[in-house]
Coordinates of C-alpha atoms in Angstrom, one line a residue:
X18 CA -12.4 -4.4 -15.8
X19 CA -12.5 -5.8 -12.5
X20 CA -15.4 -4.9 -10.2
X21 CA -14.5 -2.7 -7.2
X22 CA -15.7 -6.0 -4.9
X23 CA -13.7 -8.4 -7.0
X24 CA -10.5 -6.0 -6.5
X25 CA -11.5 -6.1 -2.6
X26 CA -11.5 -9.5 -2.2
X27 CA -8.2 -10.4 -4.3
X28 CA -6.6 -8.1 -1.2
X29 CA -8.4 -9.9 1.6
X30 CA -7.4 -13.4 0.2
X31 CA -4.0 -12.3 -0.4
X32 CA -3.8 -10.9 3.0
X33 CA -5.2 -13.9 4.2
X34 CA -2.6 -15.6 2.8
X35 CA 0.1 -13.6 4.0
X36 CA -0.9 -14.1 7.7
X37 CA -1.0 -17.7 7.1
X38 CA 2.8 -18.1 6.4
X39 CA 4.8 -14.8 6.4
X40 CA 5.1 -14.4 10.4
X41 CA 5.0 -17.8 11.8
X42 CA 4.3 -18.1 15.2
X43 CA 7.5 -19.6 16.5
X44 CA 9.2 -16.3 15.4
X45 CA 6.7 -14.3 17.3
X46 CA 7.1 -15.8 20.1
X47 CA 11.1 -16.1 19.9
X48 CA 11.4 -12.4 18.9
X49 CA 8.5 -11.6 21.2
X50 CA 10.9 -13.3 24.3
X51 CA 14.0 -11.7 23.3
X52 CA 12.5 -8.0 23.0
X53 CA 11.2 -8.3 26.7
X54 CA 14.3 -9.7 27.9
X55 CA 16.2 -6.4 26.5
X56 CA 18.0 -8.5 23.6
X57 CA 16.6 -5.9 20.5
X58 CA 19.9 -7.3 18.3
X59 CA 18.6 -11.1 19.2
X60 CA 14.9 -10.4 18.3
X61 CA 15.8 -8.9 15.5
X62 CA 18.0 -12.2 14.3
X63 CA 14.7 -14.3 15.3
X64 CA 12.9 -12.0 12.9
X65 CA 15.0 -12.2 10.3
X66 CA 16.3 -8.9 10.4
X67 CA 19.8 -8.2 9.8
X68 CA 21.3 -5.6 11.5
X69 CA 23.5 -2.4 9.9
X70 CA 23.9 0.1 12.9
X71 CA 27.1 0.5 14.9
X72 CA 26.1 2.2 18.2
X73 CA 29.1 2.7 19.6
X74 CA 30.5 4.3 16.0
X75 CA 27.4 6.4 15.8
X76 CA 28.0 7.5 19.6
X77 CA 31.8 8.2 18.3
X78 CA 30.8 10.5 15.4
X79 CA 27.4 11.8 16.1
X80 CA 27.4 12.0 20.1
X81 CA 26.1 10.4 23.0
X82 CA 22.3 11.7 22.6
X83 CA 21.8 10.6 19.1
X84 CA 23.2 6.7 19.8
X85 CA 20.3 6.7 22.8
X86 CA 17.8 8.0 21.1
X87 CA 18.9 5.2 18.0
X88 CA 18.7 2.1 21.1
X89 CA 15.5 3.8 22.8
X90 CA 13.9 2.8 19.4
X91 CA 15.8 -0.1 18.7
X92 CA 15.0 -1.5 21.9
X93 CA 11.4 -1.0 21.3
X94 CA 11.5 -2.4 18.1
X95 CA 8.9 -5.3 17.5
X96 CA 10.5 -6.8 14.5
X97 CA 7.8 -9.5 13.8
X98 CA 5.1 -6.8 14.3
X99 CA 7.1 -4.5 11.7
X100 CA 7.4 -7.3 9.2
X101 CA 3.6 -8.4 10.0
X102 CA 2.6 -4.6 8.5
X103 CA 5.4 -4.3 5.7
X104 CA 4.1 -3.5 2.5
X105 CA 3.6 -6.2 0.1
X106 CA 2.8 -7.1 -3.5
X107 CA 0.8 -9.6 -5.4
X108 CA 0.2 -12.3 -6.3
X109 CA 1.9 -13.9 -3.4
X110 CA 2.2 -11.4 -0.7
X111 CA 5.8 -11.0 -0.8
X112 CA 7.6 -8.1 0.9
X113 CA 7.8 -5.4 -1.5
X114 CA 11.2 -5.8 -3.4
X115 CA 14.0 -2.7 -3.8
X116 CA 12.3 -0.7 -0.4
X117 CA 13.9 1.6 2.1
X118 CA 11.3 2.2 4.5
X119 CA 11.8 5.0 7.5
X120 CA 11.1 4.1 10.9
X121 CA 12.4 7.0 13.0
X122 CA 13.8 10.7 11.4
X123 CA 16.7 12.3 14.0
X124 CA 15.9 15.7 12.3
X125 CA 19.1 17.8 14.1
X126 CA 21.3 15.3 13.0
X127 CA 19.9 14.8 9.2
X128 CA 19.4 10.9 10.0
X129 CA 16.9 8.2 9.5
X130 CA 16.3 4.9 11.2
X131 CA 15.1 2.8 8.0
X132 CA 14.3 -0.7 7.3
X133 CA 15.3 -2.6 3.9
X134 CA 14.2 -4.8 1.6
X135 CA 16.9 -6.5 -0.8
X136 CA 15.7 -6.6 -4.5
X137 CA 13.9 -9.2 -6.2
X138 CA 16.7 -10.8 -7.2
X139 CA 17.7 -11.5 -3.5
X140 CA 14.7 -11.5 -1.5
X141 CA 14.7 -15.2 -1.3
X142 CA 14.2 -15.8 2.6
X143 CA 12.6 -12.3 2.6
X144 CA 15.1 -11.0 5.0
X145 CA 15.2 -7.1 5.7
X146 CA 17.7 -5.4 7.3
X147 CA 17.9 -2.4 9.6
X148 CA 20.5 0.8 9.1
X149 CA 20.6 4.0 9.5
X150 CA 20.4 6.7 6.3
X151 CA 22.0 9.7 6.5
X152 CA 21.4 12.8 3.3
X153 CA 25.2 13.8 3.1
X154 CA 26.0 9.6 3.2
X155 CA 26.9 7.7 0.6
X156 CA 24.7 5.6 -1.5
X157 CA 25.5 1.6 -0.7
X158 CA 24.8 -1.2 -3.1
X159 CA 21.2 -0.8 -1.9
X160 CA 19.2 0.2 -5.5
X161 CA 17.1 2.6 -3.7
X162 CA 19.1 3.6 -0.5
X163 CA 16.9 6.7 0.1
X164 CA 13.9 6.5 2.2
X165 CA 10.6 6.2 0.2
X166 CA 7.9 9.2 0.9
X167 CA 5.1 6.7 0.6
X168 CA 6.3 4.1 2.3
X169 CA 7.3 5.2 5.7
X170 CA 6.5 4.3 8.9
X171 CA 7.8 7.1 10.8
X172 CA 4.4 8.7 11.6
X173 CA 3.1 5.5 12.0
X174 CA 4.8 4.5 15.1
X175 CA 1.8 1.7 16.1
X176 CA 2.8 -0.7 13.4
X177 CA 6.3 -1.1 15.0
X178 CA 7.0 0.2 18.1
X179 CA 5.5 -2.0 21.3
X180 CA 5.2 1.4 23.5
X181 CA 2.7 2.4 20.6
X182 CA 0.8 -0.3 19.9
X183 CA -2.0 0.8 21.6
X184 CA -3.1 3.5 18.8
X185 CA -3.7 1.0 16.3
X186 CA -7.5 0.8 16.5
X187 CA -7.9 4.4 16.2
X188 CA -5.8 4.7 13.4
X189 CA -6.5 1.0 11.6
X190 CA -9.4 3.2 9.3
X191 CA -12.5 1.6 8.4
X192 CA -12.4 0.0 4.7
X193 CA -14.2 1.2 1.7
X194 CA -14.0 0.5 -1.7
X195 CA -11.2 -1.8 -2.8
X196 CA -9.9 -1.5 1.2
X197 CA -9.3 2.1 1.1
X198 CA -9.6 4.5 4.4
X199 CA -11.5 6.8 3.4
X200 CA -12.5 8.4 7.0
X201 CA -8.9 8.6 7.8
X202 CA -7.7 10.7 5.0
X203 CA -8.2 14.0 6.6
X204 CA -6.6 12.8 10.0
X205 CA -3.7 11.6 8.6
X206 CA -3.2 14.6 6.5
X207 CA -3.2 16.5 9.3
X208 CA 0.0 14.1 11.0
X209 CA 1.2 14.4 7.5
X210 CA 1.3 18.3 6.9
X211 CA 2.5 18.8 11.4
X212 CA 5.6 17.0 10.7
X213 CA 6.0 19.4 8.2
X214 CA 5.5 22.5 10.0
X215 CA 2.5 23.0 8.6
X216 CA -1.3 24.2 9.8
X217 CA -2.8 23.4 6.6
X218 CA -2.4 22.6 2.9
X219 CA -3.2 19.5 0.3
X220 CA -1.6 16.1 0.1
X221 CA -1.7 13.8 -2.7
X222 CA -3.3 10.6 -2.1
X223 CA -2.3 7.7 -4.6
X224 CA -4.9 5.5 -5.6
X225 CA -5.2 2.4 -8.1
X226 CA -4.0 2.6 -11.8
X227 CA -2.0 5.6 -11.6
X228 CA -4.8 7.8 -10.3
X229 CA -4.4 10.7 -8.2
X230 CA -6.3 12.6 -5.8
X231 CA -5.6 15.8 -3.8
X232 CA -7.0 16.6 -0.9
X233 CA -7.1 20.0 0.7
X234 CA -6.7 20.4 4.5
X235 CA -7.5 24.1 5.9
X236 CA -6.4 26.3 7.3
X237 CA -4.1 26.9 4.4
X238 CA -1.4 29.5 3.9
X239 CA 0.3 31.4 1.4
X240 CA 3.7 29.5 2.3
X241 CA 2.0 26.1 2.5
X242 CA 0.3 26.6 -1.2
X243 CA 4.0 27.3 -2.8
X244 CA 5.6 24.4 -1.3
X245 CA 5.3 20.6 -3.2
X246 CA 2.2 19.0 -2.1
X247 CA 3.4 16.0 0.2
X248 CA 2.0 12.3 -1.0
X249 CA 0.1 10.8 1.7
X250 CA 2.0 7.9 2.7
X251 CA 0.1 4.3 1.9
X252 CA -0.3 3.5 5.6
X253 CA -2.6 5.9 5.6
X254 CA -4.1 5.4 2.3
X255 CA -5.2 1.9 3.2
X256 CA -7.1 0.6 5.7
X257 CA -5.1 -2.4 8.2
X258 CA -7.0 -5.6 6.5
X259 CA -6.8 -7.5 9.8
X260 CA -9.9 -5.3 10.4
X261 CA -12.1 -6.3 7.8
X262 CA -10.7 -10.0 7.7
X263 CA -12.1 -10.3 11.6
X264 CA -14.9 -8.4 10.4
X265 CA -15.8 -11.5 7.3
X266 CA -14.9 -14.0 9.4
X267 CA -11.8 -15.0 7.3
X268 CA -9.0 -15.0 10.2
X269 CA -10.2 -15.5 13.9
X270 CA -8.3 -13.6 16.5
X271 CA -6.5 -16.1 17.6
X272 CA -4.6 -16.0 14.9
X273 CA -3.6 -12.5 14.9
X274 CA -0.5 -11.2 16.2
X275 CA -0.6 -11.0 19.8
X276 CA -0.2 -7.2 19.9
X277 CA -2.3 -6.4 17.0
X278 CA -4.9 -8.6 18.7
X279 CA -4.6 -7.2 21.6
X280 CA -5.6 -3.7 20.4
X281 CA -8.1 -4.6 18.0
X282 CA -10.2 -7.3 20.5
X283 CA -8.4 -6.4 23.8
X284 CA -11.4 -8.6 25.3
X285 CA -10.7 -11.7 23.9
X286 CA -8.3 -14.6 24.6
X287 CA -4.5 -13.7 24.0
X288 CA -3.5 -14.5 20.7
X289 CA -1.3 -17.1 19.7
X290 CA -0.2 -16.3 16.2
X291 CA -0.7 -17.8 12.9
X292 CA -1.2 -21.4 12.5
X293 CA 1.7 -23.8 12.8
X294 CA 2.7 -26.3 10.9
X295 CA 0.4 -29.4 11.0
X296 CA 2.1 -32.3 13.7
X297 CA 2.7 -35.7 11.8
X298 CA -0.7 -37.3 12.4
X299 CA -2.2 -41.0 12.3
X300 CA -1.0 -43.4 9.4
X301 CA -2.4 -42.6 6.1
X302 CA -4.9 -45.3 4.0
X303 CA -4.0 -46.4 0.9
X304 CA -6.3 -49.1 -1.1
X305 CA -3.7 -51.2 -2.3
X306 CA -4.8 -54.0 -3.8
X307 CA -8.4 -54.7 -3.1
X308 CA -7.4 -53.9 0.9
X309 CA -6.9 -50.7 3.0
X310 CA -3.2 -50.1 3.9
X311 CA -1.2 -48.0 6.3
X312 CA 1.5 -45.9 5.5
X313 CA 3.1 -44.3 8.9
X314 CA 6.7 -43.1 9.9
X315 CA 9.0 -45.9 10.9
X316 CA 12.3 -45.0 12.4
X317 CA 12.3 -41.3 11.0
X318 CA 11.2 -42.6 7.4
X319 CA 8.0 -42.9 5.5
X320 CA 7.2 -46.7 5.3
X321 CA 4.1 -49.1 4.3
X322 CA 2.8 -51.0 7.3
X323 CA 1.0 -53.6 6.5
X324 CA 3.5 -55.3 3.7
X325 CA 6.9 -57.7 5.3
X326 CA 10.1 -56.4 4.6
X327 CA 10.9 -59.3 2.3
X328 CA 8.0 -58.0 0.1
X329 CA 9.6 -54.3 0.4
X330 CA 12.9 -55.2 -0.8
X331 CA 11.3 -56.9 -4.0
X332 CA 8.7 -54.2 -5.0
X333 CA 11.7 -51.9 -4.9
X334 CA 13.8 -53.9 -6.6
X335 CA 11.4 -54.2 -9.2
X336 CA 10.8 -50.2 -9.3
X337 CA 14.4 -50.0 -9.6
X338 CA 14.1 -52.0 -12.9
X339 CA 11.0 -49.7 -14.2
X340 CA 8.3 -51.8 -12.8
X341 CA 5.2 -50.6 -10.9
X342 CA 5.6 -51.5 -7.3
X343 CA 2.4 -51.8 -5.0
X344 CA 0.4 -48.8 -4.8
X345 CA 1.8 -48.5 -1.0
X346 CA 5.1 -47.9 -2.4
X347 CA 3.7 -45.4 -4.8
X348 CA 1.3 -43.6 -2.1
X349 CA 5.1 -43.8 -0.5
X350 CA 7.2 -42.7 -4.0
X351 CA 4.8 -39.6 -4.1
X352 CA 4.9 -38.1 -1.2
X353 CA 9.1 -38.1 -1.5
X354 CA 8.2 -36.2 -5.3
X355 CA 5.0 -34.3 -5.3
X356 CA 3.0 -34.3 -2.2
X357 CA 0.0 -33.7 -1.9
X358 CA 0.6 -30.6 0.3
X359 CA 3.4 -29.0 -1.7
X360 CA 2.0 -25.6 -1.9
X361 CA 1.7 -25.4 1.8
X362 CA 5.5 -26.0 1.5
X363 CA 6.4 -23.9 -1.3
X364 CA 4.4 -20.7 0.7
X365 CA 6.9 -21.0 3.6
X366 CA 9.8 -21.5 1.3
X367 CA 8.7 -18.6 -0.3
X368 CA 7.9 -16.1 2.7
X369 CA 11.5 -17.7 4.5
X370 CA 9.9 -20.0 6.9
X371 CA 12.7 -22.4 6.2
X372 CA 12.2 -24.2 10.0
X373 CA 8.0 -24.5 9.2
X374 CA 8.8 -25.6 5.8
X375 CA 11.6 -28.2 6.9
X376 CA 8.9 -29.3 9.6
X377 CA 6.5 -30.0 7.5
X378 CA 8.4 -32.4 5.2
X379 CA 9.6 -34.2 8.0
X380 CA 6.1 -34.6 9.3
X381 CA 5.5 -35.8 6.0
X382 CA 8.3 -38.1 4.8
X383 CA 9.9 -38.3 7.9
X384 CA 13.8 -36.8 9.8
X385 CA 15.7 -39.3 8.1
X386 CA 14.6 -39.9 4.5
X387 CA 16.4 -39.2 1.6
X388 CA 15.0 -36.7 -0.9
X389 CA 14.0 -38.5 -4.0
X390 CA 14.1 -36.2 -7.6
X391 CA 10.7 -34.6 -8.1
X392 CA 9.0 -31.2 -7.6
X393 CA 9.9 -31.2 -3.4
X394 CA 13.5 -31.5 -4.0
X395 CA 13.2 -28.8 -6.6
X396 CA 11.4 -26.6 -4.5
X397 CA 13.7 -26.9 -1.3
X398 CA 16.6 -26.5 -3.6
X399 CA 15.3 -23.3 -5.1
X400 CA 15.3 -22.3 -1.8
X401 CA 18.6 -23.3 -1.2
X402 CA 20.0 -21.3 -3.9
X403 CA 17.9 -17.9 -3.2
X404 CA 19.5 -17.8 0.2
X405 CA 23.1 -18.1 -1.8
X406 CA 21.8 -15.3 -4.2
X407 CA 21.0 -13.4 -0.4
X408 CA 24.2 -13.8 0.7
X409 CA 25.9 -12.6 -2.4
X410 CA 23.7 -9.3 -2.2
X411 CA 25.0 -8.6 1.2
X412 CA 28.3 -9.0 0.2
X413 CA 27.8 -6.3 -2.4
X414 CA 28.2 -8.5 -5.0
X415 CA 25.7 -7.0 -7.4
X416 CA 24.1 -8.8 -10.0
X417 CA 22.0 -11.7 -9.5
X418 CA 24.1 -14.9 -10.7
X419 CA 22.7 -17.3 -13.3
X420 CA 20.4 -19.9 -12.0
X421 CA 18.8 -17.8 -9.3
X422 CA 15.3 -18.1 -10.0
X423 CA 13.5 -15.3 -8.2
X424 CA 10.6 -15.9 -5.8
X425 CA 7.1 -16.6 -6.9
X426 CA 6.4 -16.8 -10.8
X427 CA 8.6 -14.0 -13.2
X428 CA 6.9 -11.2 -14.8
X429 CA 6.1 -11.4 -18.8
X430 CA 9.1 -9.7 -20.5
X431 CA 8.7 -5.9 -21.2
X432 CA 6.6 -5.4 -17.6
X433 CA 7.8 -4.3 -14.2
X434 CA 9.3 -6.4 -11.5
X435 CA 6.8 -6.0 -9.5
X436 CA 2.9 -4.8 -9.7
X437 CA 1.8 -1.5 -9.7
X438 CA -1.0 -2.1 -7.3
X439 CA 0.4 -2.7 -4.1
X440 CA -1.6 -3.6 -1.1
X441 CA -0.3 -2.3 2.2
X442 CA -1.8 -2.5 5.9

């Protein structure tokens, strides 16, 4: 059994790794522009947030004061703040697969602004989409149309809405064990058991390995004790990691989102996002034989420096018939198959950073250069098919088709798709 401070540092390094490359920081600032400009449909495209609600329908079937309540939020909607809290599950910090999250409940008219994941099947790009859920609607091709109770963001305005940013250090909690917010519990039960109607009663609070624990909030009444205890939703349950990854010195604040920065070290420098993809840099050494060579890009392609072109053309030609060119050429050969930064790479494939992942190749092998069979190529088309499989699920297509392989490795047969521990900000 793993240790309680084992278990806590698997969810910091995955979180670590999920602010590395599943917000990049040239959607934060594009989405970040578009929002202040008044453009919540374009910020939401820079996101990577596809959009399901009609306002001018809605204002057509459900009045004038239900579609302005709908933009007020979606107006205010930080996209790439929402998808820098969204739940997420090991090992590779994907966005949790199959979700319906709610965002805002329109009580009078039985509605719910929600936010969607597709399931694992489709989430290649990890692309969510925004719509609005209604009880007497009908179901979609969504798997699980119907908002989640613990995954909902509805009483946890902070970690979308700008206007409400401000709250998040108050309500981040201080971690415990295993990243748990301990001191928070009764405070949250409290916003839990108001939007209820209720003064007092017990929530459930789900922990680890299918454990339980209820926790009793007075004053109770004799109405609250008959009626289901509510589940306390995991926004609550967990404390944000941004916190305690400051706090070990594993992220620096720089690195933070700018408005999650801004609440949590409001004295420091503004934040600039995660890192970026690394700028093609000086030419690369390679010992090649018994001297040090360059390799650099040449006209938008990855070429050896310090050999003629005369001497190019034969060591190709003799790769070409199975020899073993000059280890320039290979150094070269490589980097076009199996670089040595690959996972890099594959993260932003994997979290949709198609642009940082495309950047980095070309920083690599260069604009113009032809993709050579090897574990790159694979990768990026992988990629290229999971956006296909995307598509298809937006269509309403159903089933995945064959080939797609889903994101990150598959699950042994007989287990879920997806953990049962899921860590969440």
């Amino acid at each position: 059994m793993r240790s309680p401070a084992a278990t806590a540092d698997s969810r910091l390094s995955l979180w670590r790794h999920v602010r590395d490359f599943a917000v990049p920081p040239s959607m934060i600032k594009t989405a970040t522009a578009r929002r202040l400009a008044g453009d919540w449909a374009g910020a939401c495209s820079a996101a990577h947030v596809d959009v399901d609600v009609d306002l001018r329908a809605l204002a057509r079937s459900h009045g004038a004061e239900l579609a302005a309540a709908v933009r007020a939020d979606l107006r205010h909607l930080a996209p790439d703040l929402l998808r820098w809290h969204m739940p997420r599950v090991a090992p590779d910090g994907l966005l949790r697969p199959g979700l319906t999250v709610s965002l805002a409940a329109y009580e009078a008219a039985g509605m719910y602004l929600v936010v969607r994941t597709p399931p694992g099947w489709a989430a290649g790009g990890q692309r969510m989409s925004i719509a609005l859920w209604r009880r007497d609607g009908p179901r979609g091709h969504h798997p699980h149309p119907r908002p989640d109770r613990r995954y909902r963001l509805d009483l946890h305005r902070h970690l979308w809405d700008a206007r409400r940013t401000g709250e998040l250090r108050g309500r981040a909690g201080r971690s415990w064990t295993k990243g748990y917010a301990v001191a928070r519990w009764p405070a949250e039960a409290r916003i839990l058991l108001r939007s209820r109607g209720q003064d007092g009663g017990s929530v459930v609070v789900r922990l680890e390995g299918r454990r339980h624990l209820h926790l009793d909030v007075l004053p109770c009444s004799l109405s609250t004790v008959e009626r289901q205890a509510p589940v306390l939703p995991y926004a609550s349950t967990w404390a944000l990691p941004d916190l305690e990854l400051l706090r070990r010195g594993l992220i620096a604040v720089d690195r933070l989102h700018p408005l999650v920065a801004s609440a949590l070290a409001p004295g420091d420098p503004p934040a600039g996002g995660p890192r970026a993809p690394d700028p093609p840099g000086a030419p690369r050494l390679v010992e090649c034989r018994g001297a040090v060579h360059r390799i650099a890009l040449v006209g938008g392609t990855l070429a050896p420096l310090d050999h003629d072109p005369a001497e190019v053309r034969r060591e190709e030609l003799l790769a070409a018939l199975t020899g073993t060119p000059v280890p320039c050429l290979q150094a070269i050969d490589e980097a076009h198959r199996h670089p040595a930064n690959l996972a890099d790479v594959r993260a932003r494939l994997d979290h949709g950073d198609t642009g940082g992942a495309l950047a980095t190749v070309e920083g690599l092998i260069g604009a113009a250069a032809v993709l050579r069979d090897g574990a790159l190529r694979d990768e990026l088309e992988t990629a290229a098919r999971r956006r296909v499989a995307y598509g298809l699920f937006r269509a309403g297509l159903g089933d995945p088709p064959p080939g797609i392989a889903l994101p990150g490795p598959r699950p042994p047969a007989g287990r879920r798709a997806h953990p049962r521990h899921a860590t969440y900000c």
